[in-house]
PDB file of C-alpha atoms in Angstrom:
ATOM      1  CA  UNK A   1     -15.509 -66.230  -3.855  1.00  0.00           C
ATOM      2  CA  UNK A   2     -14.713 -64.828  -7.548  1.00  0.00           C
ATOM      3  CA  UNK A   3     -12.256 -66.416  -9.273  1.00  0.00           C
ATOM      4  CA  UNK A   4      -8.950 -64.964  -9.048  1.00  0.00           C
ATOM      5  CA  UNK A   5      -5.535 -66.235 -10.703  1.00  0.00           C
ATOM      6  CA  UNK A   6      -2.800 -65.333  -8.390  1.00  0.00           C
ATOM      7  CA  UNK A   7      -0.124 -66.984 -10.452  1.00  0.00           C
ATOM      8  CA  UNK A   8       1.022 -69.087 -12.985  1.00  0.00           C
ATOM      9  CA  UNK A   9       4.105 -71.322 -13.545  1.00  0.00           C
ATOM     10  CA  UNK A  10       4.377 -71.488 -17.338  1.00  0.00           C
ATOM     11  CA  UNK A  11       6.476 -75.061 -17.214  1.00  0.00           C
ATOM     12  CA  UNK A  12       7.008 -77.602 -15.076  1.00  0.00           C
ATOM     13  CA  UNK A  13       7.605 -81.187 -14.804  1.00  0.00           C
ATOM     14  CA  UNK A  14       7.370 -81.881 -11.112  1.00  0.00           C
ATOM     15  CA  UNK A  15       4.085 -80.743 -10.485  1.00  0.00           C
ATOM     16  CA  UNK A  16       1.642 -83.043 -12.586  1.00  0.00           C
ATOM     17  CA  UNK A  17       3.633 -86.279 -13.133  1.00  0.00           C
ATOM     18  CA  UNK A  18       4.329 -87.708 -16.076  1.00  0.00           C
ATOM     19  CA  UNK A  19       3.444 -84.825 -17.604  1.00  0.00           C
ATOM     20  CA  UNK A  20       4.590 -81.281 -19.479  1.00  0.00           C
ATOM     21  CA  UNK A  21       2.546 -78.844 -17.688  1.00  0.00           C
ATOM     22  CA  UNK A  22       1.853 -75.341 -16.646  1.00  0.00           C
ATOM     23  CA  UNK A  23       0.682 -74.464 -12.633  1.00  0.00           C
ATOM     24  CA  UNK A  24      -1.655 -71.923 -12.523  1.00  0.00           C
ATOM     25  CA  UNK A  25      -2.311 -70.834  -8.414  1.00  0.00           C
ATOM     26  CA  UNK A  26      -5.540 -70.013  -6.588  1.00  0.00           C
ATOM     27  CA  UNK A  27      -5.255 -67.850  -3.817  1.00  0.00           C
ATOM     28  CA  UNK A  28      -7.046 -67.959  -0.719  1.00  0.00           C
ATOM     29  CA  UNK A  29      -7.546 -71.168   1.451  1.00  0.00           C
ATOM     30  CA  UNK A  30      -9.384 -71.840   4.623  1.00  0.00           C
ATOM     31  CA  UNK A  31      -6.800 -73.975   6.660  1.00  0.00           C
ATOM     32  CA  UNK A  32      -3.591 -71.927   8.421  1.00  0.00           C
ATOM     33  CA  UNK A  33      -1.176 -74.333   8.542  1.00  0.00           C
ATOM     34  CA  UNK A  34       2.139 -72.717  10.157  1.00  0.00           C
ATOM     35  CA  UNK A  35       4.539 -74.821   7.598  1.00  0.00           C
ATOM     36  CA  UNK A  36       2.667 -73.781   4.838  1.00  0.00           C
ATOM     37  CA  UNK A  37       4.984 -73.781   1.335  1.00  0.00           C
ATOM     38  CA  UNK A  38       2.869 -70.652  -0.263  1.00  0.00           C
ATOM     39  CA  UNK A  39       2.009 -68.400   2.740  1.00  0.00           C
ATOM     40  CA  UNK A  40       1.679 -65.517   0.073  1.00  0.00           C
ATOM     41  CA  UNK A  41      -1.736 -67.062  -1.459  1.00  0.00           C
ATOM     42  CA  UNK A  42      -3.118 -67.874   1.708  1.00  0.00           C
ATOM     43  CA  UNK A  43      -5.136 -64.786   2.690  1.00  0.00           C
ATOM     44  CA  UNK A  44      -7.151 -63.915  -0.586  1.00  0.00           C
ATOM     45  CA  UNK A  45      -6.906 -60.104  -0.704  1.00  0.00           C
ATOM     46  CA  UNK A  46      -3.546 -60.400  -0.434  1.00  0.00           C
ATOM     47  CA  UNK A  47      -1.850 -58.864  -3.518  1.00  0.00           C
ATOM     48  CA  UNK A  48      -0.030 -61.499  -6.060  1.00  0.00           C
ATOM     49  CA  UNK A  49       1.405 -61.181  -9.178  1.00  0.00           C
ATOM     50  CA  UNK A  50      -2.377 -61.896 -10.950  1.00  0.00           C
ATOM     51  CA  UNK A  51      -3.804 -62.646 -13.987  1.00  0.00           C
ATOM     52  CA  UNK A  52      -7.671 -62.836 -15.497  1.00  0.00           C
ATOM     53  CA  UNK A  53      -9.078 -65.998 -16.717  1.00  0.00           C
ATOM     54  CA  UNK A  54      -9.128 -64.633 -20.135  1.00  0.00           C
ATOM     55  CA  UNK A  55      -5.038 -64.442 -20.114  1.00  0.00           C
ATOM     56  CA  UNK A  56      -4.646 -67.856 -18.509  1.00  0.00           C
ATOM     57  CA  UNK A  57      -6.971 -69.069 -21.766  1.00  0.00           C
ATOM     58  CA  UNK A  58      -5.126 -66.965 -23.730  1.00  0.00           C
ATOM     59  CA  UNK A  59      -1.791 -68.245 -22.691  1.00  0.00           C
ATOM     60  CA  UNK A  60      -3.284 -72.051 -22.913  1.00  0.00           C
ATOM     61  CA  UNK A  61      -4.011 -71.209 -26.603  1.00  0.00           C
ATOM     62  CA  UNK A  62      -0.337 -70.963 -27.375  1.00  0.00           C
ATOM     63  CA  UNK A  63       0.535 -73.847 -25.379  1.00  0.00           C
ATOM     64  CA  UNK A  64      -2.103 -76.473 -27.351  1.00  0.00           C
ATOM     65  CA  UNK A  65       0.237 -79.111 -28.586  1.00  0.00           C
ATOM     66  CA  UNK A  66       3.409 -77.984 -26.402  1.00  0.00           C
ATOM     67  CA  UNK A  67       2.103 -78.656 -23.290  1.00  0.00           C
ATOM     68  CA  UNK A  68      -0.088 -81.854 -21.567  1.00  0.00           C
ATOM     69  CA  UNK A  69      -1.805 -80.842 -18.723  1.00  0.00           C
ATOM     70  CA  UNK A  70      -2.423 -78.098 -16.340  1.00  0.00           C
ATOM     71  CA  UNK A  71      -2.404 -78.430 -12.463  1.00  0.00           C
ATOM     72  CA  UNK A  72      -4.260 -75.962 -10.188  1.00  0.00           C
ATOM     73  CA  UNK A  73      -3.290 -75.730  -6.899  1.00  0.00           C
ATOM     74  CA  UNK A  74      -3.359 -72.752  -4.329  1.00  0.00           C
ATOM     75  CA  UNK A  75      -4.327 -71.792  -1.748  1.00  0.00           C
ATOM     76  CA  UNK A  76      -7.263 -73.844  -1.862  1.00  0.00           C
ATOM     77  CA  UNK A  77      -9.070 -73.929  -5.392  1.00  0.00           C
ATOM     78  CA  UNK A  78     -12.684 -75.688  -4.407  1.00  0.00           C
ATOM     79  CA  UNK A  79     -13.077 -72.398  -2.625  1.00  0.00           C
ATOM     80  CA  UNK A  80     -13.929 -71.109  -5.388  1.00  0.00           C
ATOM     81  CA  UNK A  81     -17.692 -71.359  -7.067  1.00  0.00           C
ATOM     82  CA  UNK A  82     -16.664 -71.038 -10.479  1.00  0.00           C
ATOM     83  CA  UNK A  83     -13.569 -73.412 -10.006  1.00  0.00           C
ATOM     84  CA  UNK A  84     -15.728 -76.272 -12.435  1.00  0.00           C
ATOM     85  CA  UNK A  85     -16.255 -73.686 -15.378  1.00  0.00           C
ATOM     86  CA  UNK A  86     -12.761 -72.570 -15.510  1.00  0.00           C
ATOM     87  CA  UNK A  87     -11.607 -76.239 -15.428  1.00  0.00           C
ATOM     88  CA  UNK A  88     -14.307 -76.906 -18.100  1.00  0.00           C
ATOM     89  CA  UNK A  89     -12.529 -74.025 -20.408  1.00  0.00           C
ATOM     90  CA  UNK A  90      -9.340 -75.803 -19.753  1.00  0.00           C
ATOM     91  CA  UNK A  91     -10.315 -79.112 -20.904  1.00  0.00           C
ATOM     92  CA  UNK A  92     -12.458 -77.692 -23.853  1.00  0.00           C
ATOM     93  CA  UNK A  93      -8.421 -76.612 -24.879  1.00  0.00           C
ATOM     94  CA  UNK A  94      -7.389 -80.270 -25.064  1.00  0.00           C
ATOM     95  CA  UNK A  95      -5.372 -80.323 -21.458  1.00  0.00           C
ATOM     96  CA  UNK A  96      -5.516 -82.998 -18.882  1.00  0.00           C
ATOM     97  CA  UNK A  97      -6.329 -81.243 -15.505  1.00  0.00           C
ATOM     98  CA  UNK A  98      -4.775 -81.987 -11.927  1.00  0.00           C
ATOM     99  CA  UNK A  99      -5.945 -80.749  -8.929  1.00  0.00           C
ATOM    100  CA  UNK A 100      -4.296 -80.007  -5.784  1.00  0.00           C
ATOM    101  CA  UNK A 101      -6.806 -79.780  -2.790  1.00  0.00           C
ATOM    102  CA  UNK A 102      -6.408 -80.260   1.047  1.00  0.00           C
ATOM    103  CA  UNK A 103      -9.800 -82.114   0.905  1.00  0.00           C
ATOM    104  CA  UNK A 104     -12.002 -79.710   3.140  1.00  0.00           C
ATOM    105  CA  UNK A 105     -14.524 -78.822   0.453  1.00  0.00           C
ATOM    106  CA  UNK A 106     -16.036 -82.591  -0.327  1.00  0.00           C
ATOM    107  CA  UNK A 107     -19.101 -81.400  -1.938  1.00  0.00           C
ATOM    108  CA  UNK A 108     -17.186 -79.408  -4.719  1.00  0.00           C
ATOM    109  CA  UNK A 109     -14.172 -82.138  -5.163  1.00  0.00           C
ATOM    110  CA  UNK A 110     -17.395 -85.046  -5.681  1.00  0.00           C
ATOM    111  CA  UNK A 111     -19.353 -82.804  -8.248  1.00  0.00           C
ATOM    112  CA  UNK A 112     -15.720 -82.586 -10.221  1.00  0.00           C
ATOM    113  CA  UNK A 113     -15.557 -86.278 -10.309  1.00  0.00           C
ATOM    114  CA  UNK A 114     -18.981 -86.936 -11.308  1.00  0.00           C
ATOM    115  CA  UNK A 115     -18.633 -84.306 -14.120  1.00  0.00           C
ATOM    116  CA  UNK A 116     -15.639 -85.669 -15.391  1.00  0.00           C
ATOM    117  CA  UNK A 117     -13.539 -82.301 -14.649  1.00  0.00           C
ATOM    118  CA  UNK A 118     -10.701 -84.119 -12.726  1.00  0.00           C
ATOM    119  CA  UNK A 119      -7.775 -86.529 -14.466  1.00  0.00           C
ATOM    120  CA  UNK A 120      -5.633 -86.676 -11.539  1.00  0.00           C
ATOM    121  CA  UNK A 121      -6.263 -85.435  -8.105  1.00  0.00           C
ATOM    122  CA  UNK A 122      -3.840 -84.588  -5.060  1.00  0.00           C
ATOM    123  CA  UNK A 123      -4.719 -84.354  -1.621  1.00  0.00           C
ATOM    124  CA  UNK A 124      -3.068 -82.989   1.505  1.00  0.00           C
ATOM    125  CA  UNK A 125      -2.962 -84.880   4.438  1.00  0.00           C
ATOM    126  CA  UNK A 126      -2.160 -82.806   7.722  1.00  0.00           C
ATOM    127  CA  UNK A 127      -2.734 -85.508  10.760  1.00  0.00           C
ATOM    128  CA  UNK A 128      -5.526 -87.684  12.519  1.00  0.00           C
ATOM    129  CA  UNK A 129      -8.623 -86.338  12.645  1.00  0.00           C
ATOM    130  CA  UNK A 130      -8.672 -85.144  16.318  1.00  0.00           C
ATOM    131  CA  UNK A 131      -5.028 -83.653  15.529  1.00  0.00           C
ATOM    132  CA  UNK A 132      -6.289 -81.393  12.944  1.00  0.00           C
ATOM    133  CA  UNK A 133      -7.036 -78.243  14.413  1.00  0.00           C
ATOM    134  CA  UNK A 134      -3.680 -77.880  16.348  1.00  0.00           C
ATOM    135  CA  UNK A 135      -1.974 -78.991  12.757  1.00  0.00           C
ATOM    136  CA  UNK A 136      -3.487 -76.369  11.002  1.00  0.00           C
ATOM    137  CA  UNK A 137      -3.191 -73.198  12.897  1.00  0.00           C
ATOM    138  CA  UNK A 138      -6.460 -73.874  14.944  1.00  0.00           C
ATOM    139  CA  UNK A 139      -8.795 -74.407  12.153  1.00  0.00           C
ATOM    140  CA  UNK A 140     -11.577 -77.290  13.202  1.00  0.00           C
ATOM    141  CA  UNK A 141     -11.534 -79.832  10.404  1.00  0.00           C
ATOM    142  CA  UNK A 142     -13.380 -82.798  11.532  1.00  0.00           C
ATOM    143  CA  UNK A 143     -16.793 -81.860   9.681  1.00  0.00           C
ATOM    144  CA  UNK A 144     -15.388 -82.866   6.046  1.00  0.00           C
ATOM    145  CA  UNK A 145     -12.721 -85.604   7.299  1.00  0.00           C
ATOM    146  CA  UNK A 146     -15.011 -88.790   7.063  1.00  0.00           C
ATOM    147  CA  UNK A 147     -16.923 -87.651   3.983  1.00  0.00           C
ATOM    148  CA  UNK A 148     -14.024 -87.128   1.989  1.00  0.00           C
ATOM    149  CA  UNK A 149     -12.042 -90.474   1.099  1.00  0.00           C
ATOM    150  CA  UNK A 150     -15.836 -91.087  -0.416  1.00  0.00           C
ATOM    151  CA  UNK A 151     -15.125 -87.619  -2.818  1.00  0.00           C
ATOM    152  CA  UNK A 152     -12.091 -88.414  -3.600  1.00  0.00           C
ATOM    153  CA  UNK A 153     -11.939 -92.002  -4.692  1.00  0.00           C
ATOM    154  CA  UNK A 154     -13.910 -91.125  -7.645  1.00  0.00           C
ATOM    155  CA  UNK A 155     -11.534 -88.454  -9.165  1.00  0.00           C
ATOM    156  CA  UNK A 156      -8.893 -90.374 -11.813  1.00  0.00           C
ATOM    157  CA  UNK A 157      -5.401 -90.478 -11.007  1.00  0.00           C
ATOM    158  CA  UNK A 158      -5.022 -89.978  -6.886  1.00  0.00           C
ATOM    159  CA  UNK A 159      -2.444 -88.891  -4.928  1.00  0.00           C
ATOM    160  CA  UNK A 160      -2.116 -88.373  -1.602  1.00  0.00           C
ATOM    161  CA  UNK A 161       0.647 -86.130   0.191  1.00  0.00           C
ATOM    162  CA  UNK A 162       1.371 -86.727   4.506  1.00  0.00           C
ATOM    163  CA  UNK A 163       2.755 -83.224   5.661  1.00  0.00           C
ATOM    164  CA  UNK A 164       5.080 -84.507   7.692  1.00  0.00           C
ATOM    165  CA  UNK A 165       6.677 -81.543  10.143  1.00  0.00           C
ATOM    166  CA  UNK A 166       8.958 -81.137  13.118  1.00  0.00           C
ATOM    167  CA  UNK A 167       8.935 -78.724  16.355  1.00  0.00           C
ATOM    168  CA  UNK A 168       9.069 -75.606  14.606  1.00  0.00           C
ATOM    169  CA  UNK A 169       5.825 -74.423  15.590  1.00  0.00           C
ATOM    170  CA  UNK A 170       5.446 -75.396  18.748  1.00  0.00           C
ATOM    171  CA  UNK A 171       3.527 -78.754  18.035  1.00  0.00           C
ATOM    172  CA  UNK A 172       4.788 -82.520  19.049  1.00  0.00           C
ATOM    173  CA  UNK A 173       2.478 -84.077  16.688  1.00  0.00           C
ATOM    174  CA  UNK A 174       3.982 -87.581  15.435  1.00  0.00           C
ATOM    175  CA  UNK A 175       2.140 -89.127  12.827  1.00  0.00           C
ATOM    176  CA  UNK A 176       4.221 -92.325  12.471  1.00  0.00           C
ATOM    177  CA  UNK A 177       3.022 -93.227  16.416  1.00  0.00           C
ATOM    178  CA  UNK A 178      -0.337 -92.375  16.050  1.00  0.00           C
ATOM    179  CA  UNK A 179      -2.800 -95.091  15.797  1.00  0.00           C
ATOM    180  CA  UNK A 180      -5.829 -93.096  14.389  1.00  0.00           C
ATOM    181  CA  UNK A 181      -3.771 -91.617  11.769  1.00  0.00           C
ATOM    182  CA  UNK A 182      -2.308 -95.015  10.593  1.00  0.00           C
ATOM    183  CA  UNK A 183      -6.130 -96.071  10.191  1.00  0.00           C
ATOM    184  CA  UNK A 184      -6.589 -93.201   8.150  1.00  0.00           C
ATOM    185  CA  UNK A 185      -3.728 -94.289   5.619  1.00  0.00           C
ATOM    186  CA  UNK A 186      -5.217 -97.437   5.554  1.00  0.00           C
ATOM    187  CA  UNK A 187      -8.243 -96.256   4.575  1.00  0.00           C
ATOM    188  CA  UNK A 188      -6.546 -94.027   1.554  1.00  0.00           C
ATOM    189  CA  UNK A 189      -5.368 -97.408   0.734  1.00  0.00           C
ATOM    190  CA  UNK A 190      -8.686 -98.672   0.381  1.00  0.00           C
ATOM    191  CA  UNK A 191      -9.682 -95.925  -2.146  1.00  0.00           C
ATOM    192  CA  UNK A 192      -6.775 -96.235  -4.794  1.00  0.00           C
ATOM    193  CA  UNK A 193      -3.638 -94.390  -3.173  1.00  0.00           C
ATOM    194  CA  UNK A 194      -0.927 -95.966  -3.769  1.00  0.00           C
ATOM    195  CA  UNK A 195       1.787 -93.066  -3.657  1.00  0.00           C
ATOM    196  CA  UNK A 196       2.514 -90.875  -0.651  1.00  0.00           C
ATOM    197  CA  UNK A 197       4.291 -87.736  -1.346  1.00  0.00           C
ATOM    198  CA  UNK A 198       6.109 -86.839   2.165  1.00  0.00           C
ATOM    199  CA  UNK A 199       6.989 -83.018   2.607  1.00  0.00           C
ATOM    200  CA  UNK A 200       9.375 -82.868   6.148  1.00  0.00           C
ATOM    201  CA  UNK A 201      10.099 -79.300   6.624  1.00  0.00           C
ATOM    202  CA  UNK A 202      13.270 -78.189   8.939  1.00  0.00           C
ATOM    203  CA  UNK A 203      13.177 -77.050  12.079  1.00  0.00           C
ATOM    204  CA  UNK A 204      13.557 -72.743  13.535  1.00  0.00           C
ATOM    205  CA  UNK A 205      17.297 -73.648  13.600  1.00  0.00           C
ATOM    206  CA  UNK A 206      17.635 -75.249   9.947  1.00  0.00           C
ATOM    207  CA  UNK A 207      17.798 -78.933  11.308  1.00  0.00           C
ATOM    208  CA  UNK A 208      16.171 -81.903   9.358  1.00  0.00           C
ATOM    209  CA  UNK A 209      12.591 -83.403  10.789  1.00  0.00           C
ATOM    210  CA  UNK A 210      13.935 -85.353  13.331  1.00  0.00           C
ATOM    211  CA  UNK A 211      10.737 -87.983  12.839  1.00  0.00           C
ATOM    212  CA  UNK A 212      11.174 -88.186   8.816  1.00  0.00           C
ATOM    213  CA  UNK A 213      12.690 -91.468   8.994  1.00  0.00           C
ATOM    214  CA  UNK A 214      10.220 -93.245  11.615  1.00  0.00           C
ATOM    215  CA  UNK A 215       7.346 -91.933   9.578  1.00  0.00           C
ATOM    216  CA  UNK A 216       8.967 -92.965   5.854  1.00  0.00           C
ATOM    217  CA  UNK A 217       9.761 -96.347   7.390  1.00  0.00           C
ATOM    218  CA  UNK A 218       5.922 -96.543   8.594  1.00  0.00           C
ATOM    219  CA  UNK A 219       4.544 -96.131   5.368  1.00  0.00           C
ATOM    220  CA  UNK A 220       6.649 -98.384   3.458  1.00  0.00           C
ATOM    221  CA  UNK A 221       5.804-100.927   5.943  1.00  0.00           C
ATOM    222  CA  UNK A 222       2.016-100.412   4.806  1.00  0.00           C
ATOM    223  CA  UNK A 223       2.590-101.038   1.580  1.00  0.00           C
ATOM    224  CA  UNK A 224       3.182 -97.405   0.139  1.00  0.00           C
ATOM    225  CA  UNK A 225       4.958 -95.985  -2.142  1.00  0.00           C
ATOM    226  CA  UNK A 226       7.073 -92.880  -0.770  1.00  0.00           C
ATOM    227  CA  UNK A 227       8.365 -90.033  -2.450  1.00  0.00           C
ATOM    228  CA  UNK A 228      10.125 -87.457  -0.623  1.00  0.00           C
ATOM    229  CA  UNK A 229       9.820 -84.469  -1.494  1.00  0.00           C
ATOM    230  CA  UNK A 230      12.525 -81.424  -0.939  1.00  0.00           C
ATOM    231  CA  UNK A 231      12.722 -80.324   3.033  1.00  0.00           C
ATOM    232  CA  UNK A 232      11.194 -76.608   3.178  1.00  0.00           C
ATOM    233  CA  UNK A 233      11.864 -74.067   5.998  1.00  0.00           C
TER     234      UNK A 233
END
């Protein structure tokens, strides 16, 4: 897929922390996950506000020495072919790079870490491995799911993020019950995470996740570090 730049955040401090940094957004992914917090850059043809890779540089120019880092996020960024060149044009400009990724493109994520591309790397975790498909919109993700704790324990500063999410779409999914996926934090464990970023959305009629405390308490209880982030309809 040719690189396209379907947005960019100019500032922000949440996104890449403890750091001053820009988001610049990726559009397209290959997952269809129904509590999805940018459904606008999930299909790639669909039109965004967008930008070449010659303004993003250009922007970064006037940023040297203002700003620290730059994430890129999507979508799905290791979609893209030419993801390690523009990430090689970012660093060249002195920034520290985060990536957000859901994970399904090993291959990509372990040839950023083995060049060096990558100083802090986020990674979306949606449920066990046998629970994928029906977590994201049907999409069969058990051919990465074992090869990628390998990937991504090589790639600087890791986070990983537990999408956490109610009845809203139909699905009864519990990850705080569910043995296989409780093996699979332990395994993060294993490669360096130490921080999991919870995002509980709210249910069709507004109401809070009614499972975000069982699943908060489970991962404290492993050792975790949690950090809630904002509940998103």
């Amino acid at each position: 897929m040719r690189m396209r730049i379907g947005g960019l955040q100019k500032v922000t401090l949440l996104d890449y922390p403890g750091k001053v940094a820009c988001t610049v957004f990726l559009p397209g992914c290959n997952l269809r996950c129904p509590f999805c917090h940018n459904p606008a850059l999930v299909l790639p043809d669909r039109e965004t506000d967008s930008l070449s890779t010659e303004e993003l540089l250009a922007f970064l120019e006037t940023r040297r020495g203002k700003l620290d880092g730059v994430c890129v996020t999507g979508g799905e960024p290791t979609l893209y072919e030419d993801l390690p060149a523009l990430l090689r044009q970012i660093r060249a400009l002195g920034f520290a790079v985060k990536l957000d990724t859901n994970g399904t493109n090993p291959d990509m994520l372990e040839a950023l870490a083995q060049e060096g591309l990558l100083d802090y790397a986020a990674m979306d975790i949606k449920n066990s491995p046998d629970r994928y498909a029906e977590t994201c919109g049907g999409v069969d993700c058990l051919g990465f799911f074992h090869r990628r704790e390998r990937s991504f324990s090589g790639c600087g500063d890791r986070e990983m993020r537990l999408a956490a999410f109610a009845t809203c779409n139909g699905c009864e999914c519990d990850p705080a019950s569910d043995e296989a996926f409780q093996k699979k934090l332990d395994k993060l464990s294993g490669a360096g995470v130490e921080e999991v970023h919870v995002a509980a959305c709210v249910t069709g009629e507004k109401r809070a996740c009614p499972r975000k405390e069982a699943i908060l308490t489970a991962l404290s209880a492993r050792g975790l570090r949690v950090c809630l982030l904002e509940e998103r309809a």
